[in-house]
Coordinates of N, CA and C and ligand atoms in Angstrom, one line a residue:
X1 N 42.6 51.2 17.3 CA 43.0 52.8 16.9 C 42.4 53.2 16.1
X2 N 41.7 54.1 16.2 CA 41.0 55.2 15.1 C 41.6 55.4 14.2
X3 N 41.6 55.0 12.6 CA 42.3 55.4 11.7 C 42.1 57.2 11.9
X4 N 43.2 57.6 11.3 CA 42.9 59.2 10.7 C 42.8 59.2 9.5
X5 N 41.9 60.0 9.1 CA 41.2 60.6 7.6 C 42.5 61.3 6.9
X6 N 42.5 61.4 6.2 CA 43.6 61.7 4.9 C 42.9 62.2 3.6
X7 N 42.8 63.3 3.1 CA 42.5 63.9 1.6 C 43.7 64.1 0.6
X8 N 43.9 63.4 -0.4 CA 44.6 63.8 -1.7 C 44.3 65.1 -2.6
X9 N 44.5 65.8 -2.8 CA 44.1 66.8 -3.3 C 45.6 67.6 -4.9
X10 N 44.6 66.8 -5.9 CA 46.1 67.3 -6.9 C 45.7 68.6 -7.4
X11 N 47.0 69.3 -7.9 CA 47.2 70.6 -8.3 C 47.4 71.1 -9.6
X12 N 47.2 71.4 -10.2 CA 47.4 71.9 -12.0 C 47.7 70.6 -12.7
X13 N 46.9 69.4 -12.2 CA 46.8 68.5 -13.3 C 45.8 67.4 -12.9
X14 N 45.2 66.7 -13.3 CA 44.0 65.8 -13.0 C 44.9 64.4 -13.9
X15 N 45.7 63.8 -13.4 CA 46.0 62.5 -13.2 C 45.3 61.2 -12.5
X16 N 43.6 61.1 -12.0 CA 43.2 60.7 -11.0 C 43.7 59.2 -11.2
X17 N 44.1 58.4 -11.7 CA 44.9 57.1 -11.7 C 46.1 56.7 -10.7
X18 N 46.8 58.1 -11.0 CA 48.0 58.5 -10.2 C 47.6 58.7 -8.2
X19 N 47.0 58.9 -7.9 CA 46.0 59.6 -6.8 C 45.2 58.5 -6.5
X20 N 44.4 57.0 -7.1 CA 44.5 56.2 -6.5 C 45.1 55.0 -6.3
X21 N 46.4 55.2 -7.5 CA 47.0 54.6 -6.7 C 47.6 54.4 -5.3
X22 N 47.9 56.0 -5.0 CA 48.3 55.9 -3.6 C 47.8 55.6 -2.8
X23 N 46.2 56.7 -2.8 CA 45.4 56.4 -2.0 C 44.4 54.7 -1.7
X24 N 45.2 54.1 -2.2 CA 45.1 52.2 -2.1 C 46.0 51.8 -1.8
X25 N 47.0 52.6 -1.2 CA 47.9 51.7 -0.8 C 48.4 51.7 0.4
X26 N 48.2 53.6 0.8 CA 48.6 54.2 2.3 C 48.2 53.7 3.3
X27 N 47.3 53.1 3.2 CA 46.1 52.4 4.3 C 46.9 50.9 4.6
X28 N 48.2 50.4 3.7 CA 48.8 49.4 4.2 C 49.9 49.6 5.0
X29 N 50.3 51.0 5.0 CA 51.3 51.6 5.6 C 51.2 52.0 6.9
X30 N 49.8 53.0 6.8 CA 49.7 53.8 8.5 C 47.8 53.6 8.2
X31 N 47.8 53.7 9.6 CA 46.4 53.4 10.2 C 45.3 54.8 9.4
X32 N 45.6 54.7 8.3 CA 44.3 56.1 7.6 C 43.3 55.5 6.7
X33 N 42.3 56.2 6.5 CA 41.8 56.5 5.8 C 42.0 57.5 4.9
X34 N 41.7 56.9 3.2 CA 42.3 58.2 2.7 C 41.0 58.5 1.8
X35 N 40.7 59.3 1.0 CA 39.4 60.1 0.0 C 40.8 61.0 -1.0
X36 N 40.3 61.0 -1.9 CA 40.3 61.6 -3.0 C 39.8 62.9 -3.6
X37 N 40.1 64.4 -3.6 CA 39.3 64.9 -3.8 C 39.4 65.3 -5.0
X38 N 38.8 64.8 -6.0 CA 38.4 65.7 -7.7 C 38.5 66.5 -8.1
X39 N 38.0 67.5 -7.2 CA 38.2 68.5 -7.7 C 39.3 69.5 -8.0
X40 N 40.3 69.0 -7.2 CA 41.6 69.4 -7.0 C 41.7 71.2 -6.7
X41 N 42.9 71.5 -6.7 CA 42.6 73.2 -6.3 C 43.9 73.7 -7.2
X42 N 43.6 75.4 -7.5 CA 44.3 75.7 -8.3 C 45.2 76.7 -7.7
X43 N 47.0 76.2 -7.8 CA 48.0 76.9 -6.7 C 47.8 78.7 -7.3
X44 N 47.6 79.3 -6.4 CA 47.8 80.7 -6.6 C 48.7 81.3 -7.5
X45 N 49.1 82.1 -7.9 CA 50.4 83.5 -8.7 C 51.5 83.6 -8.1
X46 N 50.3 84.3 -6.9 CA 51.7 84.4 -6.0 C 52.8 83.8 -4.9
X47 N 52.2 82.8 -4.9 CA 53.8 81.5 -4.7 C 54.7 81.2 -5.3
X48 N 54.2 81.1 -6.8 CA 55.4 80.7 -7.8 C 56.4 82.0 -8.0
X49 N 57.8 81.6 -7.7 CA 58.6 82.9 -7.4 C 59.9 82.9 -8.7
X50 N 59.1 84.2 -9.5 CA 60.0 84.8 -10.9 C 61.2 84.3 -10.6
X51 N 61.6 84.6 -9.4 CA 63.3 84.9 -9.8 C 63.9 83.1 -9.9
X52 N 63.3 82.4 -9.2 CA 63.5 81.3 -8.9 C 62.8 80.3 -10.5
X53 N 62.9 81.0 -11.8 CA 62.3 80.1 -13.0 C 60.5 79.4 -12.5
X54 N 59.9 80.6 -11.7 CA 58.5 79.9 -11.0 C 58.4 78.8 -11.0
X55 N 59.5 78.4 -9.6 CA 59.5 77.5 -9.1 C 58.5 77.7 -7.6
X56 N 57.9 77.3 -7.2 CA 56.6 77.5 -5.9 C 57.3 77.5 -4.5
X57 N 57.5 78.2 -4.1 CA 57.9 78.4 -2.6 C 56.8 78.0 -2.0
X58 N 57.9 77.1 -1.4 CA 56.9 76.2 -0.5 C 56.0 76.4 1.2
X59 N 57.0 76.6 1.4 CA 56.4 77.5 2.7 C 55.3 78.8 2.2
X60 N 55.2 79.2 1.3 CA 54.2 80.2 0.4 C 52.9 79.5 0.5
X61 N 52.8 78.0 0.0 CA 51.5 77.3 -0.7 C 51.4 76.6 0.6
X62 N 52.0 76.2 1.7 CA 51.7 76.1 3.0 C 50.9 77.3 3.5
X63 N 51.1 78.3 3.4 CA 50.4 79.3 4.3 C 49.0 79.4 3.3
X64 N 49.6 79.5 2.2 CA 48.0 79.8 1.3 C 47.1 78.4 2.0
X65 N 47.5 77.6 1.4 CA 46.4 76.2 2.0 C 45.9 76.4 3.8
X66 N 47.0 77.3 4.6 CA 45.9 77.0 6.0 C 44.8 78.4 5.3
X67 N 45.3 79.0 5.0 CA 44.1 80.3 4.6 C 42.6 80.0 4.0
X68 N 42.8 78.4 3.3 CA 41.8 78.1 2.2 C 40.9 77.9 3.7
X69 N 39.6 78.3 2.6 CA 38.1 77.8 3.5 C 37.3 76.6 3.0
X70 N 38.0 75.7 2.6 CA 37.0 74.1 2.6 C 38.0 72.8 3.2
X71 N 38.7 73.0 3.7 CA 38.9 71.6 4.9 C 38.3 71.2 5.7
X72 N 38.2 70.0 5.7 CA 37.5 69.3 6.9 C 38.3 69.1 8.0
X73 N 37.9 69.2 9.1 CA 38.6 69.5 10.3 C 39.3 68.6 10.7
X74 N 38.8 67.3 10.6 CA 39.3 66.3 11.2 C 39.9 65.4 10.1
X75 N 40.7 65.8 9.2 CA 41.6 65.6 7.9 C 42.5 66.2 7.7
X76 N 43.7 65.2 7.4 CA 45.0 65.6 7.4 C 45.0 65.9 5.4
X77 N 45.7 66.8 4.8 CA 45.6 67.3 3.5 C 47.2 67.1 2.8
X78 N 46.8 66.2 1.4 CA 48.3 66.3 1.2 C 47.8 66.7 -0.5
X79 N 48.8 68.0 -0.6 CA 48.5 68.3 -2.1 C 49.5 67.9 -2.9
X80 N 49.3 67.3 -3.9 CA 50.0 66.7 -5.1 C 50.4 67.6 -6.2
X81 N 51.6 68.3 -6.4 CA 51.5 69.3 -7.4 C 52.7 68.8 -8.4
X82 N 52.1 69.4 -10.0 CA 52.4 69.2 -10.8 C 53.5 69.7 -11.4
X83 N 54.4 70.8 -10.1 CA 55.1 71.9 -10.0 C 56.6 71.2 -9.8
X84 N 57.3 72.4 -9.9 CA 58.6 72.3 -9.2 C 58.6 73.4 -7.4
X85 N 59.0 72.8 -6.6 CA 59.3 73.8 -5.6 C 60.0 73.6 -4.4
X86 N 60.7 74.8 -3.8 CA 61.5 74.9 -2.9 C 61.6 75.6 -1.7
X87 N 62.3 75.1 -1.0 CA 62.2 75.8 0.6 C 62.9 76.7 0.9
X88 N 63.0 77.4 2.0 CA 64.0 78.3 2.4 C 65.3 77.8 2.4
X89 N 66.5 78.5 1.5 CA 67.9 77.8 2.0 C 67.7 76.0 1.5
X90 N 66.8 75.9 0.4 CA 67.3 74.4 -0.7 C 67.0 75.1 -2.0
X91 N 67.7 74.0 -2.7 CA 67.8 74.3 -3.8 C 66.5 73.5 -4.8
X92 N 65.9 72.9 -4.1 CA 64.6 72.2 -4.3 C 64.4 71.3 -3.6
X93 N 62.9 71.0 -3.0 CA 62.1 69.9 -2.3 C 61.6 68.9 -3.2
X94 N 61.6 67.7 -2.5 CA 60.5 66.8 -3.5 C 59.3 66.6 -2.7
X95 N 59.0 67.4 -1.4 CA 58.3 67.5 -0.8 C 58.3 68.3 0.9
X96 N 57.0 68.9 1.6 CA 57.1 69.1 2.2 C 56.0 69.2 3.7
X97 N 55.8 68.9 4.5 CA 54.9 69.4 5.5 C 55.1 69.5 6.8
X98 N 54.0 69.5 7.4 CA 54.1 70.5 8.8 C 54.3 69.5 9.8
X99 N 55.3 69.0 10.6 CA 55.7 67.8 11.0 C 54.4 68.1 12.6
X100 N 53.7 66.9 12.3 CA 52.4 66.6 13.5 C 51.4 67.4 13.2
X101 N 51.3 68.3 12.1 CA 50.6 69.1 11.3 C 48.8 68.6 10.5
X102 N 48.8 69.8 9.9 CA 47.7 69.3 9.2 C 47.7 69.5 7.3
X103 N 48.5 69.9 6.8 CA 49.1 70.3 5.6 C 50.7 70.0 5.1
X104 N 50.6 68.9 3.8 CA 51.9 68.5 3.1 C 51.6 68.6 1.9
X105 N 52.7 68.8 1.3 CA 52.8 69.1 -0.3 C 53.9 68.1 -0.8
X106 N 53.5 67.1 -1.9 CA 54.6 66.7 -2.7 C 54.4 67.4 -4.4
X107 N 55.9 67.9 -4.7 CA 55.9 67.8 -6.2 C 56.7 67.2 -7.2
X108 N 55.5 67.2 -7.9 CA 56.1 66.2 -9.3 C 57.2 66.4 -10.1
X109 N 57.3 67.3 -10.2 CA 58.1 67.2 -11.4 C 59.9 67.0 -11.7
X110 N 60.1 66.8 -9.9 CA 61.5 66.0 -10.1 C 61.2 64.7 -9.9
X111 N 60.1 64.5 -9.7 CA 60.2 62.8 -9.9 C 59.7 61.7 -10.7
X112 N 59.3 62.6 -12.3 CA 58.9 62.1 -13.2 C 60.5 61.7 -14.0
X113 N 60.6 60.0 -14.2 CA 61.2 60.1 -15.2 C 61.7 60.6 -16.7
X114 N 63.0 60.8 -16.8 CA 63.3 61.2 -18.3 C 62.6 60.5 -19.0
X115 N 62.4 59.5 -19.4 CA 61.8 58.9 -20.5 C 60.2 58.4 -19.7
X116 N 59.1 59.0 -20.3 CA 58.0 58.5 -19.7 C 57.8 56.8 -19.2
X117 N 57.1 56.9 -17.9 CA 57.1 55.6 -17.3 C 56.4 56.0 -15.7
X118 N 54.6 55.9 -16.1 CA 54.1 55.5 -15.3 C 54.4 55.4 -13.9
X119 N 54.1 54.0 -14.1 CA 54.5 53.2 -12.9 C 55.6 53.5 -12.0
X120 N 57.2 54.3 -12.4 CA 58.0 54.4 -11.6 C 57.6 56.0 -11.2
X121 N 57.2 56.6 -11.7 CA 56.6 57.6 -11.3 C 55.8 57.6 -10.3
X122 N 54.6 56.7 -10.1 CA 53.2 56.3 -9.3 C 54.4 56.2 -8.1
X123 N 55.3 55.0 -7.9 CA 56.0 54.6 -7.0 C 56.5 55.4 -6.5
X124 N 57.1 56.5 -7.0 CA 58.0 57.8 -5.9 C 57.1 58.6 -5.9
X125 N 56.1 59.1 -6.4 CA 55.1 59.6 -5.8 C 54.6 59.0 -4.6
X126 N 54.1 57.9 -4.5 CA 53.6 57.4 -3.9 C 54.5 57.6 -2.5
X127 N 55.8 57.1 -2.8 CA 56.9 57.2 -1.2 C 57.2 58.7 -0.8
X128 N 56.6 59.4 -1.9 CA 56.5 61.4 -1.2 C 55.6 61.7 -0.3
X129 N 54.5 61.2 -1.1 CA 53.1 61.1 0.0 C 53.7 60.7 1.1
X130 N 53.6 59.3 1.6 CA 54.3 58.9 2.4 C 54.9 59.0 3.4
X131 N 56.3 59.5 2.5 CA 57.1 60.5 4.0 C 56.6 61.7 4.0
X132 N 55.7 62.4 3.5 CA 54.7 63.7 4.1 C 54.1 63.1 5.0
X133 N 53.8 62.2 5.4 CA 52.3 61.6 5.6 C 52.9 61.5 7.2
X134 N 54.1 60.6 7.2 CA 55.0 60.5 8.1 C 55.1 61.9 8.5
X135 N 55.2 63.1 8.6 CA 55.5 64.1 9.1 C 54.2 64.5 10.0
X136 N 53.6 64.1 9.1 CA 52.2 64.5 9.6 C 51.5 63.9 10.8
X137 N 52.1 62.8 10.6 CA 51.9 62.2 12.2 C 52.8 62.3 13.1
X138 N 53.7 63.3 13.5 CA 54.6 63.3 14.2 C 56.0 62.6 13.7
X139 N 56.4 62.2 12.8 CA 57.6 61.6 12.7 C 58.7 62.4 12.3
X140 N 59.9 62.1 12.6 CA 61.1 62.7 11.9 C 61.7 61.6 11.2
X141 N 62.9 62.7 10.9 CA 63.4 62.2 9.7 C 64.7 60.6 9.9
X142 N 64.4 59.6 9.6 CA 65.3 58.2 10.0 C 66.5 58.0 9.1
X143 N 67.2 57.7 9.7 CA 68.8 57.2 9.4 C 69.0 55.9 8.9
X144 N 67.7 55.3 8.7 CA 67.8 53.7 8.0 C 67.7 54.2 6.5
X145 N 68.5 54.0 5.4 CA 68.3 54.5 3.9 C 67.2 53.5 3.5
X146 N 66.6 52.5 4.3 CA 65.4 51.6 3.5 C 64.3 52.3 3.9
X147 N 64.6 53.0 4.9 CA 63.1 53.7 5.2 C 62.1 54.7 4.9
X148 N 61.3 55.1 4.8 CA 60.9 56.1 4.2 C 60.8 57.5 4.7
X149 N 60.8 57.4 5.9 CA 61.4 58.8 6.5 C 62.8 59.0 6.6
X150 N 63.5 58.2 5.7 CA 64.5 58.5 5.6 C 64.5 59.9 4.4
X151 N 66.0 60.9 4.7 CA 65.5 62.6 3.9 C 66.3 61.9 2.7
X152 N 65.9 62.5 1.5 CA 65.8 62.2 0.1 C 66.6 63.4 -0.3
X153 N 67.8 63.5 -0.9 CA 68.0 65.0 -1.5 C 68.1 64.4 -3.0
X154 N 68.6 63.1 -3.1 CA 68.4 62.8 -4.5 C 67.2 61.9 -5.3
X155 N 66.9 62.2 -6.5 CA 66.2 61.0 -7.1 C 66.9 59.7 -6.8
X156 N 67.7 59.5 -6.6 CA 68.6 57.7 -6.6 C 68.4 57.4 -5.0
X157 N 68.2 58.5 -4.4 CA 67.8 58.4 -2.6 C 66.3 57.6 -2.9
X158 N 65.9 58.5 -3.7 CA 64.2 58.0 -3.5 C 64.0 56.6 -4.0
X159 N 64.4 56.3 -5.1 CA 64.3 55.0 -5.4 C 64.3 53.9 -4.6
X160 N 66.0 54.0 -4.1 CA 66.3 53.1 -2.6 C 65.8 52.9 -1.5
X161 N 64.9 53.9 -1.1 CA 64.0 53.9 0.2 C 62.5 52.7 -0.4
X162 N 62.6 52.0 0.3 CA 60.7 51.5 0.2 C 59.8 53.0 0.8
X163 N 58.5 52.3 0.1 CA 57.4 53.4 0.5 C 57.1 52.9 1.9
X164 N 56.9 52.5 2.6 CA 56.6 52.3 3.9 C 58.1 52.5 5.5
X165 N 57.0 53.3 6.0 CA 58.1 53.6 7.8 C 58.6 52.0 7.9
X166 N 60.2 52.1 8.5 CA 60.5 50.9 9.1 C 59.6 50.4 10.6
X167 N 60.2 49.8 10.5 CA 60.2 48.7 12.3 C 59.6 50.2 13.5
X168 N 60.9 51.2 12.9 CA 61.0 51.5 14.5 C 60.4 52.9 14.5
X169 N 60.1 53.0 13.2 CA 59.5 54.8 12.7 C 58.0 54.2 13.4
X170 N 57.3 53.0 12.9 CA 56.3 52.1 13.2 C 55.7 52.4 14.6
X171 N 56.4 52.2 15.4 CA 56.6 52.2 16.5 C 56.2 53.4 17.2
X172 N 57.2 54.0 17.0 CA 57.2 55.8 17.6 C 55.6 56.4 16.8
X173 N 55.3 55.5 15.7 CA 54.4 56.2 15.3 C 52.8 55.8 16.1
X174 N 52.8 54.8 16.8 CA 51.9 54.3 17.7 C 51.7 54.6 18.9
X175 N 53.2 55.2 19.2 CA 53.1 55.6 20.5 C 52.9 57.2 20.3
X176 N 53.0 58.1 19.1 CA 52.3 59.3 19.1 C 51.1 59.4 19.0
X177 N 50.4 57.9 18.0 CA 48.8 57.9 18.4 C 48.3 57.7 19.8
X178 N 49.0 57.1 20.1 CA 48.6 56.7 21.7 C 48.1 58.2 22.3
X179 N 49.2 58.8 22.3 CA 49.6 60.1 23.1 C 48.5 60.7 23.3
X180 N 47.7 61.1 21.5 CA 46.6 62.0 21.3 C 45.3 62.2 22.4
Ligands
ZN201 ZN1 60.7 65.0 5.9
ZN202 ZN1 62.6 54.6 9.8

């Protein structure tokens, strides 16, 4: 099976070691080639919502990303943003992605531990990137709380899950890939 190309793009921060940590591990969970785009991307001011304490409206960011002319045709794009985000009808989200699409976003603000702990932050970010990547492959949410594709409403739920998909999600993923 041909691996799928994925690019990780930092937004509003330059902690390349965080991206490297994620990029090295994702191929252990999915059939992917990962590269890191160290140029990063600036989040445009219009996607910040003044009425929500400057949180990013995630749908607006994804709409913006679709319009940006810099992405390779054969690549899935995951933006890792050092800010807080929400989606319509939510108070906040850890991340969002187009199901079976090209663009995913992960927000770091609520993944940061109260006391600085890079290892914990990196593992949490890895889980959320892995979750959004699963959506980009066409996976839905999973009811197994250990599976990375389970839906996390709280940071405790993020901490409880593994960073890889469960066997049943992996089986679905390979079926979806074979249908391409
Ligand atoms: Zn999800
Ligand atoms: Zn699962």
